[in-house]
Coordinates of C-alpha atoms and ligand atoms in Angstrom, one line a residue:
M13 CA 27.6 2.8 8.1
T14 CA 25.4 0.4 9.6
L15 CA 21.5 0.2 9.6
L16 CA 20.1 2.3 12.5
S17 CA 17.1 0.3 13.0
K18 CA 16.1 1.3 16.2
K19 CA 16.4 4.9 15.3
H20 CA 14.3 4.5 12.2
I21 CA 11.6 2.6 14.9
D22 CA 11.5 5.6 17.0
Y23 CA 11.6 8.0 14.2
V24 CA 7.9 6.5 12.7
V25 CA 6.5 6.2 16.3
N26 CA 7.3 10.0 16.9
L27 CA 5.4 10.7 13.8
N28 CA 2.8 9.0 14.9
S29 CA 2.2 10.9 18.0
E30 CA 3.0 14.2 16.8
M31 CA 0.0 13.4 14.5
S32 CA -2.3 12.3 17.6
K33 CA -1.2 15.7 19.2
Q34 CA -2.8 17.1 16.2
S35 CA 0.7 18.8 15.3
Y36 CA 1.2 18.6 11.5
E37 CA 4.2 20.4 10.8
H38 CA 6.7 17.5 11.1
W39 CA 4.3 15.3 9.2
L40 CA 2.8 15.3 5.9
S41 CA -0.1 17.5 4.6
E42 CA -3.3 16.3 5.5
H43 CA -4.3 15.0 2.0
L44 CA -1.4 12.5 2.2
R45 CA -2.3 11.0 5.7
M46 CA -3.4 7.7 4.6
N47 CA -0.6 7.0 2.3
G48 CA 1.8 8.4 5.0
L49 CA 0.4 5.8 7.5
Y50 CA 1.0 2.9 5.2
W51 CA 4.5 4.2 4.5
G52 CA 5.2 4.4 8.4
I53 CA 3.6 0.9 8.7
M54 CA 5.9 -0.8 5.9
T55 CA 8.8 0.8 7.7
L56 CA 7.9 -0.8 10.7
V57 CA 7.2 -3.7 9.2
T58 CA 10.3 -4.2 7.2
L59 CA 11.9 -3.7 10.5
K60 CA 9.7 -6.1 12.1
S61 CA 8.5 -3.4 14.6
L62 CA 5.2 -3.5 13.8
D63 CA 3.8 -3.8 17.6
S64 CA 5.8 -0.3 18.0
L65 CA 2.2 1.2 16.8
P66 CA -1.3 0.7 18.7
R67 CA -3.1 -1.7 16.3
Q68 CA -6.5 -1.1 17.3
S69 CA -6.1 2.8 16.7
I70 CA -4.8 2.3 13.8
I71 CA -7.9 0.0 12.4
D72 CA -10.2 2.7 14.0
F73 CA -8.5 5.5 11.9
V74 CA -8.6 3.6 9.0
L75 CA -12.0 2.7 9.3
S76 CA -13.2 6.2 10.1
C77 CA -12.0 7.5 6.6
V78 CA -14.6 5.6 4.6
D79 CA -16.3 7.9 2.1
K80 CA -19.9 6.1 2.7
R81 CA -21.2 8.1 -0.6
S82 CA -18.2 6.7 -2.8
G83 CA -17.4 3.3 -1.0
G84 CA -13.9 4.2 -1.3
F85 CA -11.4 5.9 1.2
G86 CA -10.5 9.2 2.0
A87 CA -6.8 10.3 2.8
Y88 CA -8.3 11.5 6.2
P89 CA -12.0 11.5 7.9
Q90 CA -14.6 13.2 6.1
H91 CA -12.6 13.6 2.7
D92 CA -13.8 12.2 -0.9
G93 CA -12.8 8.7 -1.4
H94 CA -9.5 8.4 -3.9
I95 CA -8.1 5.3 -5.1
L96 CA -4.6 5.9 -3.7
S97 CA -5.8 6.1 -0.1
T98 CA -8.1 3.5 -0.8
L99 CA -5.0 1.3 -1.7
S100 CA -3.2 2.2 1.0
A101 CA -5.9 1.6 3.6
V102 CA -6.6 -1.9 2.0
Q103 CA -3.0 -2.6 2.4
I104 CA -3.0 -1.4 6.0
L105 CA -6.0 -3.6 7.0
S106 CA -4.5 -6.5 5.3
I107 CA -1.1 -6.2 6.8
L108 CA -2.9 -5.8 10.0
G109 CA -5.0 -9.0 9.8
A110 CA -8.2 -6.7 9.6
L111 CA -9.7 -6.9 6.2
D112 CA -13.0 -8.8 7.7
E113 CA -13.8 -5.2 9.2
L114 CA -13.9 -4.0 5.7
D115 CA -17.1 -3.8 3.2
K116 CA -15.2 -5.3 0.5
E117 CA -18.2 -5.1 -1.9
S118 CA -18.0 -1.2 -1.9
V119 CA -14.5 -1.0 -2.0
I120 CA -14.8 -3.4 -5.2
K121 CA -17.6 -1.3 -6.7
F122 CA -15.8 1.9 -5.8
T123 CA -12.6 0.5 -7.7
K124 CA -14.1 -0.9 -10.8
N125 CA -16.3 2.1 -11.5
L126 CA -13.3 4.1 -11.8
Q127 CA -12.2 2.4 -15.0
L128 CA -12.5 4.5 -18.1
P129 CA -13.3 3.0 -21.8
N130 CA -9.4 3.0 -22.9
G131 CA -8.6 0.7 -19.9
S132 CA -6.9 3.3 -17.6
F133 CA -8.6 4.5 -14.1
Q134 CA -9.5 7.8 -12.7
G135 CA -8.3 8.6 -9.2
D136 CA -12.0 9.5 -8.3
S137 CA -15.0 10.7 -9.6
F138 CA -13.7 14.3 -10.5
G139 CA -11.8 12.8 -13.4
E140 CA -7.8 13.1 -12.8
T141 CA -6.4 10.3 -14.5
D142 CA -3.0 8.9 -14.0
T143 CA -2.0 5.6 -15.4
R144 CA -0.3 4.6 -11.9
F145 CA -3.9 4.1 -11.0
V146 CA -4.0 1.2 -12.9
Y147 CA -1.6 -0.5 -11.0
T148 CA -3.5 1.0 -8.1
A149 CA -7.0 -0.8 -8.9
L150 CA -5.3 -4.1 -10.2
S151 CA -3.7 -4.0 -6.4
I152 CA -7.0 -3.3 -4.7
L153 CA -9.0 -5.6 -6.4
S154 CA -6.3 -8.6 -6.1
I155 CA -5.9 -8.3 -2.4
L156 CA -9.9 -8.5 -2.2
E157 CA -10.4 -11.3 -5.0
G158 CA -12.6 -8.8 -7.2
L159 CA -10.4 -9.0 -10.6
E160 CA -12.5 -9.6 -13.4
E161 CA -11.6 -10.7 -17.2
E162 CA -12.8 -8.0 -18.9
L163 CA -11.4 -5.4 -16.7
V164 CA -8.1 -7.1 -16.6
N165 CA -7.7 -7.3 -20.5
K166 CA -8.8 -3.7 -20.6
S167 CA -6.3 -2.8 -18.4
L168 CA -3.4 -5.0 -19.8
D169 CA -4.1 -3.1 -23.4
Y170 CA -3.8 0.3 -22.0
L171 CA -0.6 -0.4 -19.9
K172 CA 1.1 -2.1 -23.3
Q173 CA 0.3 1.1 -25.0
C174 CA 2.7 2.9 -22.7
E175 CA 5.7 0.7 -23.8
N176 CA 8.4 3.0 -25.3
F177 CA 11.3 2.1 -27.7
D178 CA 13.6 1.2 -25.0
G179 CA 11.3 -1.4 -23.7
A180 CA 10.1 0.6 -20.3
Y181 CA 7.0 2.6 -19.6
G182 CA 6.1 6.2 -19.8
M183 CA 3.1 7.7 -17.2
R184 CA 0.7 7.6 -20.7
P185 CA 1.1 6.7 -24.6
G186 CA 4.1 8.7 -26.0
A187 CA 5.2 9.8 -22.6
E188 CA 9.0 9.5 -21.5
S189 CA 9.8 6.2 -19.7
H190 CA 10.1 6.6 -16.0
G191 CA 11.2 4.1 -12.9
A192 CA 8.0 4.5 -11.2
Q193 CA 6.0 4.0 -13.9
V194 CA 8.0 0.6 -14.9
F195 CA 7.1 -0.7 -11.4
T196 CA 3.4 -0.1 -11.7
V197 CA 3.3 -1.8 -15.1
I198 CA 5.5 -4.8 -14.5
A199 CA 3.7 -5.3 -10.9
S200 CA 0.4 -5.2 -12.8
F201 CA 1.8 -7.9 -15.2
A202 CA 2.5 -9.8 -12.1
I203 CA -1.0 -9.7 -10.5
C204 CA -2.2 -10.7 -14.1
N205 CA 0.1 -13.4 -14.5
R206 CA 1.1 -11.8 -17.6
L207 CA 4.7 -11.2 -17.6
D208 CA 5.1 -12.6 -20.9
L209 CA 4.2 -9.4 -22.1
V210 CA 7.5 -7.6 -20.7
N211 CA 10.1 -6.4 -23.3
D212 CA 13.3 -8.0 -23.4
K213 CA 14.8 -4.9 -23.4
L214 CA 13.5 -3.5 -20.0
S215 CA 15.9 -5.1 -17.9
S216 CA 18.8 -3.5 -19.6
W217 CA 17.0 0.1 -19.4
L218 CA 16.6 -0.4 -15.4
S219 CA 20.2 -1.8 -15.2
E220 CA 21.3 1.4 -16.6
R221 CA 19.7 3.4 -13.8
Q222 CA 22.7 2.6 -11.6
V223 CA 25.0 5.7 -11.5
K224 CA 28.8 5.8 -9.9
N225 CA 28.0 6.3 -6.6
G226 CA 25.5 3.0 -6.5
G227 CA 22.2 5.0 -6.3
L228 CA 19.6 4.2 -8.9
N229 CA 18.0 7.3 -10.8
G230 CA 14.2 7.1 -12.2
R231 CA 15.5 8.4 -16.1
P232 CA 18.6 8.8 -17.9
E233 CA 20.7 11.9 -16.8
K234 CA 19.1 12.4 -13.5
L235 CA 20.1 12.3 -10.1
P236 CA 20.0 9.4 -8.3
D237 CA 17.4 9.4 -5.6
V238 CA 16.9 6.6 -2.7
C239 CA 13.2 5.8 -3.2
Y240 CA 14.2 4.3 -6.6
S241 CA 15.9 1.6 -4.3
W242 CA 12.2 0.5 -4.4
W243 CA 11.0 1.5 -7.6
I244 CA 13.8 0.4 -9.9
L245 CA 14.8 -2.8 -7.8
S246 CA 11.2 -4.3 -7.4
P247 CA 10.8 -4.8 -11.2
L248 CA 14.4 -6.4 -11.3
A249 CA 13.4 -8.9 -8.3
I250 CA 9.9 -9.5 -10.1
L251 CA 11.9 -10.2 -13.1
K252 CA 14.4 -12.1 -11.1
K253 CA 17.2 -10.0 -12.9
L254 CA 18.7 -8.7 -9.6
K255 CA 22.0 -9.7 -10.5
W256 CA 22.0 -6.7 -13.4
I257 CA 23.1 -4.3 -10.8
D258 CA 25.6 -3.7 -8.2
L259 CA 23.5 -4.7 -5.2
S260 CA 26.7 -3.9 -2.7
K261 CA 26.8 -0.6 -4.1
L262 CA 23.0 0.0 -3.8
E263 CA 23.5 -0.9 -0.5
Q264 CA 26.3 1.6 0.8
F265 CA 24.2 4.5 -1.0
I266 CA 21.2 3.6 1.0
L267 CA 22.9 3.3 4.3
D268 CA 24.6 7.0 3.4
C269 CA 21.1 8.3 3.0
Q270 CA 20.2 7.7 6.7
D271 CA 20.0 10.6 9.3
D272 CA 21.8 10.0 12.6
E273 CA 18.9 10.8 14.2
G274 CA 16.7 8.5 12.3
G275 CA 14.6 8.4 8.8
V276 CA 16.4 8.1 5.4
S277 CA 16.4 11.4 3.2
D278 CA 16.3 11.1 -0.8
R279 CA 19.9 11.6 -0.9
K280 CA 22.8 12.1 1.5
G281 CA 22.4 15.0 3.9
N282 CA 19.0 16.3 2.8
Q283 CA 15.8 16.4 4.9
T284 CA 14.3 13.1 5.8
D285 CA 10.5 12.1 5.3
V286 CA 8.5 8.7 5.9
Y287 CA 8.1 8.3 2.1
H288 CA 11.9 7.7 1.2
T289 CA 12.3 5.8 4.8
C290 CA 9.8 3.5 3.8
F291 CA 11.0 2.9 -0.2
S292 CA 14.7 2.9 1.3
L293 CA 14.5 0.2 3.6
T294 CA 11.9 -2.0 1.6
G295 CA 14.5 -1.8 -1.1
L296 CA 17.4 -2.7 1.5
S297 CA 15.0 -5.8 2.5
I298 CA 15.0 -6.9 -1.2
I299 CA 19.2 -6.6 -1.3
N300 CA 19.2 -8.1 2.2
D301 CA 17.5 -11.3 0.8
E302 CA 19.4 -11.7 -2.3
L303 CA 22.8 -10.9 -0.8
Y304 CA 22.5 -12.6 2.7
E305 CA 21.3 -16.0 3.8
G306 CA 21.4 -15.3 7.3
N307 CA 19.4 -12.3 7.2
K308 CA 22.1 -9.6 8.0
Y309 CA 20.0 -6.8 8.8
D310 CA 17.1 -8.8 10.7
M311 CA 14.4 -7.3 8.2
D312 CA 11.0 -8.8 7.1
S313 CA 10.9 -9.9 3.6
I314 CA 8.7 -7.6 1.1
D315 CA 6.6 -9.0 -1.8
P316 CA 7.9 -7.1 -4.8
V317 CA 4.6 -7.0 -6.5
Y318 CA 2.6 -5.6 -3.5
C319 CA 5.2 -3.8 -1.2
M320 CA 3.5 -5.7 1.6
P321 CA 5.1 -8.6 3.8
Y322 CA 5.0 -11.9 2.3
S323 CA 3.3 -12.9 5.4
A324 CA 0.4 -10.8 4.0
T325 CA 0.4 -11.8 0.5
K326 CA 0.8 -15.4 0.4
T327 CA -2.9 -15.6 0.7
F328 CA -3.8 -13.9 -2.2
K329 CA -5.8 -15.7 -4.6
P330 CA -3.4 -16.0 -8.2
W331 CA -5.2 -14.6 -11.2
P332 CA -6.7 -16.3 -13.2
Y333 CA -9.2 -17.4 -10.3
K334 CA -10.3 -20.7 -10.8
S335 CA -14.0 -21.6 -10.3
Ligands
ZN409 ZN1 12.4 10.2 -4.1

């Protein structure tokens, strides 16, 4: 099977016009709207087709989701600010070259205020915590050049406590290792320039995620799911261990999860969605860079730390900042 680029582009563009017609049934639920927009945009970026969406109306929509009370972004206008939609908003504006339109200080303050004494982060002021939010916060602050030593050190201390005997990481100290969590921890270490903290056992654990049909799972004994083509492959890319899995077999698994009508599903034959479309194609882009010097799939290169195009991330200031 070949890559159905044109179909995937149309799929994302149609999702966007369904939205503007206020017809939600083909889209995600409203509370995921800002994340969904980011997934759609990353699909188009990867396929070098960002200009298929109207740039200014996207910027206007994102800016209309600012929650003036908290300083963060909601998933939708008039929603409370949440750290996940704030990262998506910052990523989208950065990809579109529109970060200047952002009140950076308010977003930095919103993000810093969500850190708890143990180093973890809340998603919003209502107290829901999830260790993925540590990465979310570090990524926002890195993009906006708002990292600070104490915040970084507390975050790293917390993430280290989430390491398990197998060298991988769980959602909180003592919780079972999980592929998505590994991405957030390794990318956090990369943002903080502390990849020396990675356990040597981790690359084996990551490579053991590949099952017979070439797909990757998130935990031992689980079915493969195409989104792990990003969550597992990106830490391997950061650690420069891509050769530890069979990339050609994974490539075939990803292509098989495509729908003839556009979009990608978690496994072959299932219902497509924009989340799995995004993370299958960003994963395929890593494979494309690694296996094909000639850019076989005509894709843009994606930074495995930020899940954004290198064209956006190359200007980010590395930590620690030089005064
Ligand atoms: Zn999935």
